[in-house]
Short mmCIF file of C-alpha atoms in Angstrom, two decimals:
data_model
loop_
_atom_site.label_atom_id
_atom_site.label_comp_id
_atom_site.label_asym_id
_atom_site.label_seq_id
_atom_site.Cartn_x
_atom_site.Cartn_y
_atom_site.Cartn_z
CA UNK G 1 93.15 -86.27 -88.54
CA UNK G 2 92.14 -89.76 -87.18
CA UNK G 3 94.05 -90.78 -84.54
CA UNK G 4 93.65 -94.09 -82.95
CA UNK G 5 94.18 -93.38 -79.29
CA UNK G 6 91.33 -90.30 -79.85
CA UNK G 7 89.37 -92.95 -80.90
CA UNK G 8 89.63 -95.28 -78.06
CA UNK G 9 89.57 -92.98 -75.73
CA UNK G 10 86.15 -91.75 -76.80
CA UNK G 11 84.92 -95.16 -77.08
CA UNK G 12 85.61 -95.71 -73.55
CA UNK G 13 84.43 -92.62 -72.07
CA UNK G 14 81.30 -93.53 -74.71
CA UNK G 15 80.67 -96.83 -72.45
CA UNK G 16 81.33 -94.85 -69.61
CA UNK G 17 78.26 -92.60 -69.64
CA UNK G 18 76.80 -95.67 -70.94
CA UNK G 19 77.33 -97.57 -67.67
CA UNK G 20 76.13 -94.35 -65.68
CA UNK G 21 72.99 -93.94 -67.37
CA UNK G 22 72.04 -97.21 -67.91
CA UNK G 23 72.72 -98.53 -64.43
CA UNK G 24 75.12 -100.93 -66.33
CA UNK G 25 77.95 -101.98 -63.34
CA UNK G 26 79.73 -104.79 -65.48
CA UNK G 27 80.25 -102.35 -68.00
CA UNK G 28 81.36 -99.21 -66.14
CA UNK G 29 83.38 -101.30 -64.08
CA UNK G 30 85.01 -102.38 -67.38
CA UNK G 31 86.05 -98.53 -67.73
CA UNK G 32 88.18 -98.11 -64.62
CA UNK G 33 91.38 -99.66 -63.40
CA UNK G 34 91.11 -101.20 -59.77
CA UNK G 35 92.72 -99.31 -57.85
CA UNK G 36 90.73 -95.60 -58.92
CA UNK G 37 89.46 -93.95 -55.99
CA UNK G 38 86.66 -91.10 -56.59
CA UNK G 39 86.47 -87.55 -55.25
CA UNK G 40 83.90 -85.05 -55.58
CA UNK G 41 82.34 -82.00 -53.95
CA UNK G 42 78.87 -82.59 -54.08
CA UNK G 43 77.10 -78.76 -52.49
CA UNK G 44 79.89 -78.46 -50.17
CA UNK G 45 80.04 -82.22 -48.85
CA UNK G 46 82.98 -84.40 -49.67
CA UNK G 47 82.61 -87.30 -51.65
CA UNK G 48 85.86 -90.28 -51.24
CA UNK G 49 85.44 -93.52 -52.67
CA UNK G 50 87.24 -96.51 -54.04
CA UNK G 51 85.96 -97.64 -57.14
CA UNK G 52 83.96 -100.49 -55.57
CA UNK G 53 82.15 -98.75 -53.29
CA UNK G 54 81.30 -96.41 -56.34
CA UNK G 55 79.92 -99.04 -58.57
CA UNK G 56 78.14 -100.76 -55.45
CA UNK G 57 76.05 -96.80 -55.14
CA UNK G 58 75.44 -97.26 -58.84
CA UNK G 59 74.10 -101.07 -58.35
CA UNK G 60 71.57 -99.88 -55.37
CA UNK G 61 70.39 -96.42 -57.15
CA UNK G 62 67.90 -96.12 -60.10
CA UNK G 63 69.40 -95.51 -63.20
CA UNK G 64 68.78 -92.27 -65.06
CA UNK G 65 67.52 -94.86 -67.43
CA UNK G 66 64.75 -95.80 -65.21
CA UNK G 67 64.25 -92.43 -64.11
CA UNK G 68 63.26 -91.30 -67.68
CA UNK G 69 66.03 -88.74 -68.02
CA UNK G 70 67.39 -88.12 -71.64
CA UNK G 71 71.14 -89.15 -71.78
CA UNK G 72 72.86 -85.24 -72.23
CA UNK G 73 76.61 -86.22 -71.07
CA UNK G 74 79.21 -84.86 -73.20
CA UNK G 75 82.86 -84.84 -73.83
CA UNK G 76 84.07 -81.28 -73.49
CA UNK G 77 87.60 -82.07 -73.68
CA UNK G 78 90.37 -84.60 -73.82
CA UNK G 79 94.26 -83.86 -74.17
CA UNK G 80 96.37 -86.62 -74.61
CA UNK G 81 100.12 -86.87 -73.93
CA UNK G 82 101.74 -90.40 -74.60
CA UNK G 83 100.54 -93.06 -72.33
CA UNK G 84 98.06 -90.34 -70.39
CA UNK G 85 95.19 -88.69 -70.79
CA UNK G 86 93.12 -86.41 -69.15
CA UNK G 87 89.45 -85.57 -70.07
CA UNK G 88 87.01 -82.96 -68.77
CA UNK G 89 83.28 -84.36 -69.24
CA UNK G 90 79.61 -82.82 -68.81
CA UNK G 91 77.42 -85.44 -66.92
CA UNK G 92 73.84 -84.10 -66.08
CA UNK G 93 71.81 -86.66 -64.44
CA UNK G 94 69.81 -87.20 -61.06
CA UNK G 95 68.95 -83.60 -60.93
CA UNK G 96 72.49 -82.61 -60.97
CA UNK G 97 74.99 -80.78 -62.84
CA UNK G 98 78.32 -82.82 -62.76
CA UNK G 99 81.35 -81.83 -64.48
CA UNK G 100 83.87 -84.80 -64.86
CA UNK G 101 87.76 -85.00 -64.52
CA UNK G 102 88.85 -88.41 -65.39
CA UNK G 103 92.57 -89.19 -65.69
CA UNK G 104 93.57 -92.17 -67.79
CA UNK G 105 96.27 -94.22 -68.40
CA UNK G 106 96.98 -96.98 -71.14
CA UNK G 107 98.31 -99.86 -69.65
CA UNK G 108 98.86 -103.20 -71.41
CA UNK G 109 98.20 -101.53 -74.48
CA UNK G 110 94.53 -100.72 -72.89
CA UNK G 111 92.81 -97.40 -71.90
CA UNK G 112 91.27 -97.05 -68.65
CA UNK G 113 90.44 -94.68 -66.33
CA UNK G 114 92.67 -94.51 -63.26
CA UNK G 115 90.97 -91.21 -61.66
CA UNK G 116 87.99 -89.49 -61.05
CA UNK G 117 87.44 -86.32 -59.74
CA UNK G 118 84.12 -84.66 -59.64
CA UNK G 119 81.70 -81.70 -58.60
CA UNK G 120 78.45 -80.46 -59.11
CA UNK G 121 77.57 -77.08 -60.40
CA UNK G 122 74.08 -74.85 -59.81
#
């Protein structure tokens, strides 16, 4: 059954891995809300950003893109309950094995991501 904030949701997580593998700032910076902060666990060292500091690593880094990987991210899952979302992604890239929590949130009638958690797996 189509359901419209499915649909949105995937578009944005969509322009998400766009933004990653592409190198494309303005438009992954389009998917989070100001304020995120990002965690992760990358081989046992901690990873604490604010979303700014993220996107300015993603700026000064080659892309995937450039890199000549094949774009492999995936959306494993995504439950939605109301204004709120959470959704569990697969993002392979860099010679890593990421798995993605993002929370999200609609606000002003909008989806966007207001969380990011993160680790790599061997």
């Amino acid at each position: 059954m189509y359901n419209k904030n499915s649909e949105e949701i995937k578009q944005l997580i969509t322009n998400y891995f766009d933004g990653i593998f592409l190198g494309d700032v303005e438009k992954l910076k389009a998917c989070f809300h100001e304020n995120t902060y990002i965690y992760g666990d990358i081989k046992d060292i901690d990873y604490l950003k604010s979303v700014d500091e993220y996107l300015d690593g993603v700026k000064n880094r080659q892309s995937p893109k450039d890199l000549n990987e094949k774009l492999k991210m995936k959306i494993i899952g995504i439950d939605i309950l109301g204004k709120m979302a959470m959704a569990k992604l697969h993002v392979p890239m860099l010679g890593y094995n990421y798995y993605d929590y993002v929370s999200l949130a609609k606000i002003n009638n909008h989806w966007t991501i207001v969380n990011k958690i993160f680790t790599h797996v061997d």
